[in-house]
XYZ file of C-alpha atoms in Angstrom:
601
model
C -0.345 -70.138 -27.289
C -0.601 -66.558 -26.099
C -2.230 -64.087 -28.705
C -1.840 -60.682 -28.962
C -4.586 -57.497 -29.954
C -4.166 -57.515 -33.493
C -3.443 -53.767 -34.586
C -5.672 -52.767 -37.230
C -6.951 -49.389 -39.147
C -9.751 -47.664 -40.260
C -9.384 -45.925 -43.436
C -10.108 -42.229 -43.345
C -12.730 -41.380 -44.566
C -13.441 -37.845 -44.023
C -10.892 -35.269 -44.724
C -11.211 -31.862 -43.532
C -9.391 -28.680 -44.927
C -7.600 -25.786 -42.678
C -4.881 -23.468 -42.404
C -1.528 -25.529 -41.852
C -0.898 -25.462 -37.731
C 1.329 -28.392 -37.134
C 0.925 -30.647 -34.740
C -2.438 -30.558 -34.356
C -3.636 -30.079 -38.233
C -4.662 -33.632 -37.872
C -7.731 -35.152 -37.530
C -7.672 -38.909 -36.265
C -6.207 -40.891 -38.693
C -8.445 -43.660 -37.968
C -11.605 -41.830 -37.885
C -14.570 -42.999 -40.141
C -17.064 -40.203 -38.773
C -18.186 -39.467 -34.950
C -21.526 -41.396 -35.294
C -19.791 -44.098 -37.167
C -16.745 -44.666 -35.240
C -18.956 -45.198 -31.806
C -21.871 -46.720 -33.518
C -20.924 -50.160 -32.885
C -18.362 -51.899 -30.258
C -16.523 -53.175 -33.208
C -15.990 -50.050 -34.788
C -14.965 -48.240 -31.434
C -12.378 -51.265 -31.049
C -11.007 -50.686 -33.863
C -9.889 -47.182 -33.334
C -8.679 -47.956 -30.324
C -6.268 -50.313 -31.642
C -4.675 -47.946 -33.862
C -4.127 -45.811 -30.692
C -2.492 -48.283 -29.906
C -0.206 -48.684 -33.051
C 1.655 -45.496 -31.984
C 3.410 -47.691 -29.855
C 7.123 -47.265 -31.360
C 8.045 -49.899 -33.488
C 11.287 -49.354 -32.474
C 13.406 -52.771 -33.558
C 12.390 -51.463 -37.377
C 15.389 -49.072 -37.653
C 15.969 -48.634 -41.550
C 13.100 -45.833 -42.184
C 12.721 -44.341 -38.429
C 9.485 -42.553 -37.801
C 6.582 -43.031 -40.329
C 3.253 -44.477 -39.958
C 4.544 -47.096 -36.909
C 7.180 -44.758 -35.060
C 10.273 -46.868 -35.816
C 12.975 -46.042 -34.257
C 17.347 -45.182 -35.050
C 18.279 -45.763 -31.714
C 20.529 -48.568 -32.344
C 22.504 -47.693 -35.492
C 22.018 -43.592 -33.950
C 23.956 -44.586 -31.112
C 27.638 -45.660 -30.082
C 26.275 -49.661 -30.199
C 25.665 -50.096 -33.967
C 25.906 -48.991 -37.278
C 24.088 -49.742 -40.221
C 25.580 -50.541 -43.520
C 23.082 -48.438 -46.360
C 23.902 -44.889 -46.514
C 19.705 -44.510 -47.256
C 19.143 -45.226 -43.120
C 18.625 -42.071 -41.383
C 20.221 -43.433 -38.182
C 23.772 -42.528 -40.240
C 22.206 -39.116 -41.236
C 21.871 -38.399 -37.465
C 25.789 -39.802 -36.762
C 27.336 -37.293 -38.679
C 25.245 -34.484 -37.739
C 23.664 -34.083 -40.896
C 19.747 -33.652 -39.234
C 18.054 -30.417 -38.856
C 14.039 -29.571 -37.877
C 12.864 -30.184 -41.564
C 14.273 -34.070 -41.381
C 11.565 -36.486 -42.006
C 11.824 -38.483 -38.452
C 12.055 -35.284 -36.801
C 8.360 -34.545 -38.217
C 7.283 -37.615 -37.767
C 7.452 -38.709 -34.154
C 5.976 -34.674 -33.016
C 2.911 -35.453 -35.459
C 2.916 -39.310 -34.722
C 2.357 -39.026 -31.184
C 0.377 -35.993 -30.876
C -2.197 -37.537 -33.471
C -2.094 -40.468 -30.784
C -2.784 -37.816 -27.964
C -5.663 -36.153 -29.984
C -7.043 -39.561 -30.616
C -6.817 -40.472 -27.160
C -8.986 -37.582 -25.533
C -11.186 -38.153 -28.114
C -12.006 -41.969 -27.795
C -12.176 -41.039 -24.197
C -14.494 -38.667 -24.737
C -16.931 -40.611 -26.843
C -16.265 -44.070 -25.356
C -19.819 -44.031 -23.866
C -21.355 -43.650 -26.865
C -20.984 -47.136 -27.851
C -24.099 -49.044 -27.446
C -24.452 -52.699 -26.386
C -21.377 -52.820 -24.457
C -20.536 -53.360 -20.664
C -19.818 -49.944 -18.420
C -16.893 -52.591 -17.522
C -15.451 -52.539 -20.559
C -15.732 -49.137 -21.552
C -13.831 -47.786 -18.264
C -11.380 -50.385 -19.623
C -11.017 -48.814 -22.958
C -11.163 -45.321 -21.579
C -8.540 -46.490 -19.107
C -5.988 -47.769 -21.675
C -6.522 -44.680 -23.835
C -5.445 -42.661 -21.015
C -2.674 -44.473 -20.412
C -1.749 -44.834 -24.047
C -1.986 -41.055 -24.119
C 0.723 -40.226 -21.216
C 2.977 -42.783 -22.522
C 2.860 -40.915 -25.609
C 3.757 -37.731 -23.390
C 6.899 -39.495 -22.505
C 7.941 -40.605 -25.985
C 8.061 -36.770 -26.851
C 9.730 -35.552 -23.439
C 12.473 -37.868 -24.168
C 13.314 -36.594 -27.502
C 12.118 -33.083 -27.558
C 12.410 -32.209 -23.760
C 9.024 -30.234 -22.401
C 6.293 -30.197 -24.667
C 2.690 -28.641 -25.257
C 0.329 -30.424 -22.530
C -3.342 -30.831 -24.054
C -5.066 -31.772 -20.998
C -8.469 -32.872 -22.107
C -8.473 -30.465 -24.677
C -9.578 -31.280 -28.182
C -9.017 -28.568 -30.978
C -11.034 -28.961 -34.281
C -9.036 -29.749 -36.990
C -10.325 -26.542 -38.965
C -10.174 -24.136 -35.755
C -8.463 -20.714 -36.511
C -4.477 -20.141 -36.153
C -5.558 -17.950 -33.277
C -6.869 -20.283 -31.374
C -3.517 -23.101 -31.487
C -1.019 -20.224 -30.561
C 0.205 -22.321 -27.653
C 3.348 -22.408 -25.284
C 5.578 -25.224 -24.092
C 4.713 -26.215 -20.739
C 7.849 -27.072 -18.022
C 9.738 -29.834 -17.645
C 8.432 -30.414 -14.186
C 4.852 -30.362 -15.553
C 5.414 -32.120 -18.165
C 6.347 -34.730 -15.797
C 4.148 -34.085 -13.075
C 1.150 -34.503 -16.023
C 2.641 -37.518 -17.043
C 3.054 -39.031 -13.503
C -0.123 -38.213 -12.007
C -1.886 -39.737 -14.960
C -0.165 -42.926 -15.011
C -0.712 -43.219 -11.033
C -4.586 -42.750 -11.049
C -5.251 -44.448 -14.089
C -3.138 -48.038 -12.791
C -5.651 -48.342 -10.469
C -8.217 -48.963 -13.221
C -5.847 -51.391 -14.734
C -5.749 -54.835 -14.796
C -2.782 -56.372 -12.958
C -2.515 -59.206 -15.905
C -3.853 -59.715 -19.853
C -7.960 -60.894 -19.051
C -7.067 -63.884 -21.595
C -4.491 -65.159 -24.611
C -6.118 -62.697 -26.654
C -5.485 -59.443 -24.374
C -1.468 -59.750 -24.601
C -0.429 -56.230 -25.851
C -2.958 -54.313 -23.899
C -2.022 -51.994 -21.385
C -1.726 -52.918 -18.116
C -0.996 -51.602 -13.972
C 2.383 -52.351 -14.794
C 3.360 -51.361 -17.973
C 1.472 -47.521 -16.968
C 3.433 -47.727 -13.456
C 6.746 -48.614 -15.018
C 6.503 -45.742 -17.519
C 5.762 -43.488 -14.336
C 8.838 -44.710 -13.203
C 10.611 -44.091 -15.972
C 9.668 -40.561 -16.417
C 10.516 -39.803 -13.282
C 14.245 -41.220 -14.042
C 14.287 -39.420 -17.102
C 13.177 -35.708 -14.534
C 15.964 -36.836 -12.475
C 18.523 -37.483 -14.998
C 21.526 -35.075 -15.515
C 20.415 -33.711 -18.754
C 16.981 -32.213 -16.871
C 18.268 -32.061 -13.319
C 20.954 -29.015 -13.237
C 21.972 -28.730 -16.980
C 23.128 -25.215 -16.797
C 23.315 -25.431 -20.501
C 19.205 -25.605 -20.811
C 19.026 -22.388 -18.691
C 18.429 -20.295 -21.497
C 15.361 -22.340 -22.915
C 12.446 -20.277 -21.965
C 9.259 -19.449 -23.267
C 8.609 -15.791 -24.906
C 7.172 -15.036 -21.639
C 10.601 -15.481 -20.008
C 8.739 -19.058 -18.385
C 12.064 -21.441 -17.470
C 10.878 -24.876 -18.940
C 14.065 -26.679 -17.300
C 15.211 -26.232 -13.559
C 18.760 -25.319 -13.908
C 19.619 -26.319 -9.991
C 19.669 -30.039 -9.064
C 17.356 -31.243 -6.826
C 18.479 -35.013 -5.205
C 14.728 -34.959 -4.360
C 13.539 -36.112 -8.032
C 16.528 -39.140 -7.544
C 14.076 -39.772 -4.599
C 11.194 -39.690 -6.138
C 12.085 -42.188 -9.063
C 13.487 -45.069 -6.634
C 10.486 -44.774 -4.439
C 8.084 -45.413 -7.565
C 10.405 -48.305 -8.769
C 10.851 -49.517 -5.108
C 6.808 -49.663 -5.207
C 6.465 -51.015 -8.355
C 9.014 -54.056 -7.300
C 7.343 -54.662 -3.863
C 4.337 -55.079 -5.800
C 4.920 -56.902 -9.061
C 8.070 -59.012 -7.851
C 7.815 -62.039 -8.292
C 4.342 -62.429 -8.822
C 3.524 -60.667 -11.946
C 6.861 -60.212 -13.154
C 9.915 -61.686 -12.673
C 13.495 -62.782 -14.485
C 13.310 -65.201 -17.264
C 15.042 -68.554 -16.214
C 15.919 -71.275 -18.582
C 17.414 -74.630 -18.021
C 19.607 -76.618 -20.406
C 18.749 -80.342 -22.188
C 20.009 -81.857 -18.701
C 17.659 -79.580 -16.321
C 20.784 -77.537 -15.439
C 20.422 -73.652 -15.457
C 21.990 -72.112 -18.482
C 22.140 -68.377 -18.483
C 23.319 -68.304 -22.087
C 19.815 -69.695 -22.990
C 18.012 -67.709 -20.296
C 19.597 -64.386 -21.875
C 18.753 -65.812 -25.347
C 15.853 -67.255 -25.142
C 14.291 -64.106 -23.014
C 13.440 -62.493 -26.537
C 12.286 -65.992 -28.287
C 9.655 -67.148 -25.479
C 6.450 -65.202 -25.800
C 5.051 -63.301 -23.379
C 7.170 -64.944 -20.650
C 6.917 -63.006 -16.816
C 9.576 -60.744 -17.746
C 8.160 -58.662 -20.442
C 6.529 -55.821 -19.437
C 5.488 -53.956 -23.079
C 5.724 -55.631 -26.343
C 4.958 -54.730 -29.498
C 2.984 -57.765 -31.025
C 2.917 -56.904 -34.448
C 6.486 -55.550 -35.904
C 9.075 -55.485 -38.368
C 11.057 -58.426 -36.789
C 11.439 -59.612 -40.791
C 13.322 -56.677 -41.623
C 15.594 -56.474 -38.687
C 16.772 -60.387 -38.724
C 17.768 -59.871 -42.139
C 20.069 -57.690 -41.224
C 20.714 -59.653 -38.398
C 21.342 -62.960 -40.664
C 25.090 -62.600 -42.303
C 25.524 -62.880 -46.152
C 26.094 -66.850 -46.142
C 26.748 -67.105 -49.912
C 25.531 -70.413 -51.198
C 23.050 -71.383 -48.612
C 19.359 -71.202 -48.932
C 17.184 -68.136 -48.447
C 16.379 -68.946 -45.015
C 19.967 -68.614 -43.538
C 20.920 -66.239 -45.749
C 20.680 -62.019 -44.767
C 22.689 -58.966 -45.442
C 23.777 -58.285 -41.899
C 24.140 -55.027 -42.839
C 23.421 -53.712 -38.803
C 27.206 -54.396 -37.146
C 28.226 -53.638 -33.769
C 31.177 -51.295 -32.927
C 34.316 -52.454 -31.608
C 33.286 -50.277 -28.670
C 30.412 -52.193 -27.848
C 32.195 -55.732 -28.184
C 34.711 -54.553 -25.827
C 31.751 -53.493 -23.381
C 30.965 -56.968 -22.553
C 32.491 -58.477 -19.660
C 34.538 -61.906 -19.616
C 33.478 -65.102 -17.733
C 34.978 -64.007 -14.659
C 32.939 -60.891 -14.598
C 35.638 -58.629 -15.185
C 35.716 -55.869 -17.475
C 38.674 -56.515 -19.921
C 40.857 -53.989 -19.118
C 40.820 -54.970 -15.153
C 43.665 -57.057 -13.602
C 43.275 -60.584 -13.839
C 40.289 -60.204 -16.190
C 42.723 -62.891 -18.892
C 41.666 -61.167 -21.659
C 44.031 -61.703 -24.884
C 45.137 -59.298 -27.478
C 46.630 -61.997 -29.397
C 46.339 -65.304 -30.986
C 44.209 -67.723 -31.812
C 42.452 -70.675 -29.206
C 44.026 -73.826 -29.701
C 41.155 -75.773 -27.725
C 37.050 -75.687 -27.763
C 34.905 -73.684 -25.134
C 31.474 -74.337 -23.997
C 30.691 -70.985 -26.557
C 33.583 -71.182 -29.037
C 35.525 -73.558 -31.508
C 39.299 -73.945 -31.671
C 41.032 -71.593 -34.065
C 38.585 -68.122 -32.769
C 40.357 -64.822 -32.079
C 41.527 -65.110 -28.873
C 39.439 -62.039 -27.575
C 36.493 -63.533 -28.254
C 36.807 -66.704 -26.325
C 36.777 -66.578 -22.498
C 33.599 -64.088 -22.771
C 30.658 -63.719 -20.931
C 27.883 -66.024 -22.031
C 25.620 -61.987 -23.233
C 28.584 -61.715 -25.392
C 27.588 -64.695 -27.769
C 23.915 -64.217 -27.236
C 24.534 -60.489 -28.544
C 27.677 -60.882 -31.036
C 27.688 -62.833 -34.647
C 31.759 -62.930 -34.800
C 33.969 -64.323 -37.715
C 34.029 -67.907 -37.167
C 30.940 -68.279 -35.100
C 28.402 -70.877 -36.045
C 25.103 -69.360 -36.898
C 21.639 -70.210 -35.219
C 19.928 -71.382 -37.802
C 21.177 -74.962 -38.173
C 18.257 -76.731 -39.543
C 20.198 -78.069 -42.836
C 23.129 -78.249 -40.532
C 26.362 -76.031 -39.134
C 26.749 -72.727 -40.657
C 29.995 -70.867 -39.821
C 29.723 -67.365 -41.006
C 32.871 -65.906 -42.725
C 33.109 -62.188 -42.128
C 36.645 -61.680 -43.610
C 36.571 -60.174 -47.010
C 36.185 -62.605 -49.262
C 34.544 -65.040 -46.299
C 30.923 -66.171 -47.180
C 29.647 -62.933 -45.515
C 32.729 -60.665 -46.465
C 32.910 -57.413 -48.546
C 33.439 -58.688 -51.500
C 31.348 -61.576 -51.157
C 27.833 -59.442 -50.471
C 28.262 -56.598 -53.130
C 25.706 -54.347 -51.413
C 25.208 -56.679 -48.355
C 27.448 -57.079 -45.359
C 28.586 -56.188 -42.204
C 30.245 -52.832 -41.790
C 32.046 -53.035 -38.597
C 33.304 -56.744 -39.064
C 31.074 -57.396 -35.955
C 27.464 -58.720 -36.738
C 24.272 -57.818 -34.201
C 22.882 -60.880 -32.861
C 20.099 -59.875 -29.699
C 16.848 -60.999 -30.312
C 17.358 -63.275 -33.355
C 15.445 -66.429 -33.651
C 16.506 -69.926 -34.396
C 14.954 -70.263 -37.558
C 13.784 -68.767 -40.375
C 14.898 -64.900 -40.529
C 11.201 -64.081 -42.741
C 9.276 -64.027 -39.550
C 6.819 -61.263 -37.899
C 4.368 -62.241 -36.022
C 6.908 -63.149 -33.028
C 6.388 -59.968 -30.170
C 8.944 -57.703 -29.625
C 10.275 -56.839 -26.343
C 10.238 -53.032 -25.656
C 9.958 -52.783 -21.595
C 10.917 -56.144 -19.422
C 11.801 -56.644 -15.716
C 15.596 -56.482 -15.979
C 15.123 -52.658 -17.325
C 13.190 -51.863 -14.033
C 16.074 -53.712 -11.909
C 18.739 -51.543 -13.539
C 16.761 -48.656 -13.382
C 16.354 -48.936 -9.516
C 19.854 -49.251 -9.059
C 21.094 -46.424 -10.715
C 17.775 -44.380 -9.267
C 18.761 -45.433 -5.371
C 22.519 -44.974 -5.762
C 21.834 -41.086 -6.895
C 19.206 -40.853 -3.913
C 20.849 -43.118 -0.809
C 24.661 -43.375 -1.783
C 26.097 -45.992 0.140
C 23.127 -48.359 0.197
C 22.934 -51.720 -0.843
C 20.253 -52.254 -3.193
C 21.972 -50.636 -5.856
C 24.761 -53.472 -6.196
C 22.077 -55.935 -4.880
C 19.587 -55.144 -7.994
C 22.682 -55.197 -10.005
C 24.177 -58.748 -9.004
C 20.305 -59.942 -9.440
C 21.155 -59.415 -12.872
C 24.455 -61.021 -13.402
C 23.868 -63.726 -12.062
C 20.929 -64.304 -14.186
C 23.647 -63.790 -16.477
C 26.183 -65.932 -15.339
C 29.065 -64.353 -13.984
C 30.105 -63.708 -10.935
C 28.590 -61.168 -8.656
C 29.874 -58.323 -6.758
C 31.337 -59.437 -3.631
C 32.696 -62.861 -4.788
C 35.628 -63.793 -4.000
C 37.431 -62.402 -7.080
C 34.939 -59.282 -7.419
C 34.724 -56.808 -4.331
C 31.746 -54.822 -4.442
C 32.546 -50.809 -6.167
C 33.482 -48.658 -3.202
C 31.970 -45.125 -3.123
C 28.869 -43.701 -4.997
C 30.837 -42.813 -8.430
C 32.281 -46.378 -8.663
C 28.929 -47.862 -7.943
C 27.572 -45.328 -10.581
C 30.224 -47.073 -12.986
C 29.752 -50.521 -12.629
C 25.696 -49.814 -12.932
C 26.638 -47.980 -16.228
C 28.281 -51.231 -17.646
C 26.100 -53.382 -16.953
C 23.316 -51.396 -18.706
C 25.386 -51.872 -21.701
C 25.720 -55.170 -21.620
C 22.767 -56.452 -20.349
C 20.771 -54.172 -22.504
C 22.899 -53.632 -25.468
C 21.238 -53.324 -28.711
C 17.439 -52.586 -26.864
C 16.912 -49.370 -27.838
C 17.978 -47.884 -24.289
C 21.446 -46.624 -24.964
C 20.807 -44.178 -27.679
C 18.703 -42.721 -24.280
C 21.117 -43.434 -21.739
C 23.987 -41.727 -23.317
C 22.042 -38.463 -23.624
C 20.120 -38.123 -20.131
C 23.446 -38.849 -18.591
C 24.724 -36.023 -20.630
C 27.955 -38.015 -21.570
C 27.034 -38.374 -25.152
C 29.281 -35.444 -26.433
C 32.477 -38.010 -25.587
C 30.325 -41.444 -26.601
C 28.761 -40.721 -29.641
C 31.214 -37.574 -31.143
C 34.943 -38.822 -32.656
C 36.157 -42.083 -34.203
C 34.172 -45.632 -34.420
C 35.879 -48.300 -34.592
C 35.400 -51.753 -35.928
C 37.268 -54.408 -37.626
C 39.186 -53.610 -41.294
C 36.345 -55.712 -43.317
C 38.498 -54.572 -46.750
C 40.755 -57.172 -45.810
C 41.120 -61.031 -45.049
C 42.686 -62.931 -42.316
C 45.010 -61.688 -40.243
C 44.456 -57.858 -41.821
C 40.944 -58.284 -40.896
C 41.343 -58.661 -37.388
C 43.193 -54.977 -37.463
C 40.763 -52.654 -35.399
C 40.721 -48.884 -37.694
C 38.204 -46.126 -37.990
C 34.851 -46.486 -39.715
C 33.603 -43.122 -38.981
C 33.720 -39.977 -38.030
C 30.832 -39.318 -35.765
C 29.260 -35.795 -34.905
C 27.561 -34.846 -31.631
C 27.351 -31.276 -30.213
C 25.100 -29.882 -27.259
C 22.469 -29.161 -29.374
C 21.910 -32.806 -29.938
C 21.259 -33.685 -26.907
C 17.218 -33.078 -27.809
C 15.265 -32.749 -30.500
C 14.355 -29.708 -32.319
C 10.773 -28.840 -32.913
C 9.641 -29.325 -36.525
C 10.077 -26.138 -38.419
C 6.805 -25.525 -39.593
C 4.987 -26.209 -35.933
C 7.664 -22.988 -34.841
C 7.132 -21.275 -37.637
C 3.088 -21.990 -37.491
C 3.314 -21.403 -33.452
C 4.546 -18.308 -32.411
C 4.346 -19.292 -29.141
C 6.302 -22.615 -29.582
C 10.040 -21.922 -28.544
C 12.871 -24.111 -30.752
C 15.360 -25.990 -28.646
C 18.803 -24.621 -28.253
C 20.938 -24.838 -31.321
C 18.138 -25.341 -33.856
């Protein structure tokens, strides 16, 4: 069995004392002293790995930020929403955030700490005696990819940031000296970029052995170049007139109002690259045949998330709080035994379950797509028993890999069939689960094992190969409308997935660059629903001001059957153009009075 770095910490030790200044009032949290830290290779190793644990743990959604950088970006966005009024992902729906919110603090001083410790493990790396000049260029290498990855992290919440360089400011150094200015954008990018490109080269293409898995790698620091390039090219950073006014005190413009197709360029050639390269040697799509060694694509989309380490991850997260999420994964299931019972208290909107397409790879409000309104299924499906909802039968396999639906059996059948009940009074209803159950009528599935929902030691899947497909496509049909790798990187992934492709019989491939852009758009959502990645997608496309601002739907769980089935409002969602970043914690702007607030804030 693959294993995985095992993320540890050193306890701090040594405290210092200063003036308050922010971001950079903090000393390395794993940081015994300098002589002790690089004393010894285990020692050194050690703070290293808890670099590495600001790697987001970003499936751990009900207390976002903290120590481990967990994410909201599947209840904060137009997928999901989570039952407890206590997660700050529902905080952020209605609007009710500001620069003094906890999250907001934590992920500036989360991974700035990691870009502090970085530099400084760099620095000091060849300290450490009794260990290979091999090994430390390693180490040093990771850190410095560790530390631009952590440049993107910020750039995609709080747009263009304070670049350190190499710099390292004492903990204690005077206010005077940490009066610093946002850099661009563009440099924040270009930093980022040219980082990730020199340091790949140091890299090594796979894990050394089992017990490497986790460690950075050429592709995981060439896929985040890619990425950041994307995210430079994107609508919300390429042309958004409504950034023009964010400038430093200097009158510096830290985003380039006027589009430039040139940075659409720029991010297909690096994903281009990093395909020519990688494909299908390294990395490629995860492939999974049924009990009769026929290809199923409803256990290949599955099983993707359940089979460690397989050739289509790119980052994981070994160590995270998978526990946490399957509970709320796992529906009420009154009765049953601990193991198969869960709040699932994270539900999916109605707009998401209407995202997925149906078997015939139609979207299901296209002609001829068969999609039903109505009525119930008088016969069994490969995916569904007689007597579901008739719009959920007839559904693309990603739809029952991704969707725990009233009447669906559950995974875990190890003291046999479970169907979960989501009706009211249903085993995982309303009034069944007192402070536990679903609050769209539509439970999240993606990524839930087959067992056992008290599990953690399973990786988590933060990067994989079908990201960098989609990513391509949408990157080369901005560039070089017209051409054909979009829709070919795109049918690469249905029919991984099972459905037909674009230019079957039934399917004609999307005429024109805006009907390309459309079907690429889908298929993100579906393929990648409930990942983490539309909470991002929504805002770099600058779209999110219609997606994630007015009514959500979902299912009327206050009643039972038919009542339930009724599709109402569950909320009320707020999103204005201020949301579309960040703001800076108050007390770095406050601290800094070079440090400009985002628009809005």
């Amino acid at each position: 069995m693959k294993k995985a770095i095992y993320i540890t910490s050193i306890l701090l030790l040594v405290q210092f004392s200063s003036c308050k200044k922010g971001f950079l009032d903090q000393v390395p949290n794993d940081r015994l002293t300098l002589d002790e830290t690089f004393a010894n290779r285990q020692t050194s190793e050690k703070f290293l790995n808890n670099i590495y644990n600001n790697i987001p743990d970003e499936f751990g959604q009900r207390n976002p930020g903290g120590d481990r950088n967990a994410g909201l970006w599947t209840g904060g966005s137009d997928e999901a929403e989570f039952l407890w009024g206590g997660v700050q992902s529902n905080s952020v729906n209605i609007g009710n955030w500001d620069a003094t919110s906890g999250f907001v603090n934590d992920y500036w001083r989360n991974y700035y700490r990691g870009i502090r410790s970085a530099t400084f493990f760099m620095a000091n790396i060849d300290k450490v005696p009794q260990m290979s000049q091999v090994l430390k260029d390693q180490y040093r290498a990771e850190a410095r990819a560790l530390r631009a990855m952590f440049y993107f992290y910020l750039v995609r919440l709080y747009g263009p940031v304070i670049l350190m360089g190499d710099q390292i400011i004492e903990p204690d150094a005077p206010a005077s000296e940490v009066q610093l200015a946002r850099s661009s954008m563009d440099e924040c990018i270009a930093y980022i970029t040219k980082e990730l490109e020199e340091v790949a080269a140091q890299l090594p293409v796979t894990p050394a052995n089992d017990d490497s898995y986790g460690r950075i790698t050429q592709g995981i620091a060439l896929a985040f170049r890619a990425q950041a390039l994307l995210l430079n090219a994107s609508p919300l950073f390429n042309g958004n007139a409504d950034l023009a006014g964010l400038q430093n005190r200097d009158g510096k413009q830290l985003i380039n109002s006027s589009f430039d197709a040139g940075k659409w360029a720029a991010a297909a050639e690096a994903y281009k690259s990093f395909i020519s390269k990688y494909v299908p040697g390294t990395y490629d799509l995860f492939r999974k045949n049924d009990a009769d060694g026929k290809y199923d694509p409803y256990l290949s989309c599955r099983d993707v998330f359940l089979t460690d380490w397989n050739k289509e991850v790119i980052l994981a997260r070994p160590e995270s709080s998978l526990s946490a999420r399957q509970y709320e994964m796992t529906p009420y299931h009154s009765g049953y035994a601990r193991d198969f019972k869960g709040s699932g208290a994270l539900g999916a909107t109605q707009g998401q379950v209407d995202a997925f397409f149906m078997a015939n790879g139609k979207d299901i409000n296209d002609t001829g797509s068969g999609y039903l309104t109505t009525g119930f299924a008088e016969k069994a499906t490969k995916y569904t028993k007689a007597g579901i909802y008739n719009q959920w039968v007839g559904r693309e396999p990603r739809f029952y890999v991704n969707i725990t639906y009233n009447g669906s059996t559950w995974l875990n059948t190890n003291e046999g069939e479970i169907t979960t009940e989501l009706y009211n009074t249903g085993n995982s209803g309303k009034a069944t689960g007192g402070n536990d159950y679903c609050p769209t009528g539509y439970i999240v599935r993606k990524a839930m094992g087959l067992g056992n929902w008290d599990v953690s030691r399973r990786p988590v899947i933060l990067y994989r190969l079908a990201n960098i497909f989609l990513d391509y496509a949408e990157a080369i049909n901005e560039a070089e409308p017209g051409s054909s790798e979009a829709i070919k990187y795109v049918n690469l992934i249905r029919e991984r997935a099972g459905i037909p492709i674009y230019g079957s019989a039934d399917l004609p491939v999307p005429g024109g660059q805006s009907q390309v852009r459309d079907a690429i758009r889908k298929e993100r959502r579906s393929e990648l629903a409930f990942e983490n990645v539309r909470f991002f997608d929504t805002r770099r496309w600058k779209i999110a001001e219609q997606t994630d601002n007015g009514p959500m739907k979902g299912l009327d769980i206050g009643k039972n059957l038919p009542g339930f089935l009724n599709v109402i409002t569950f909320e009320t969602r707020v999103f204005t153009k201020r949301h579309y970043l960040f703001p800076i914690p108050s007390n770095d702007v406050n601290v800094d009075a070079e440090l400009i607030q985002n628009p809005g804030w």
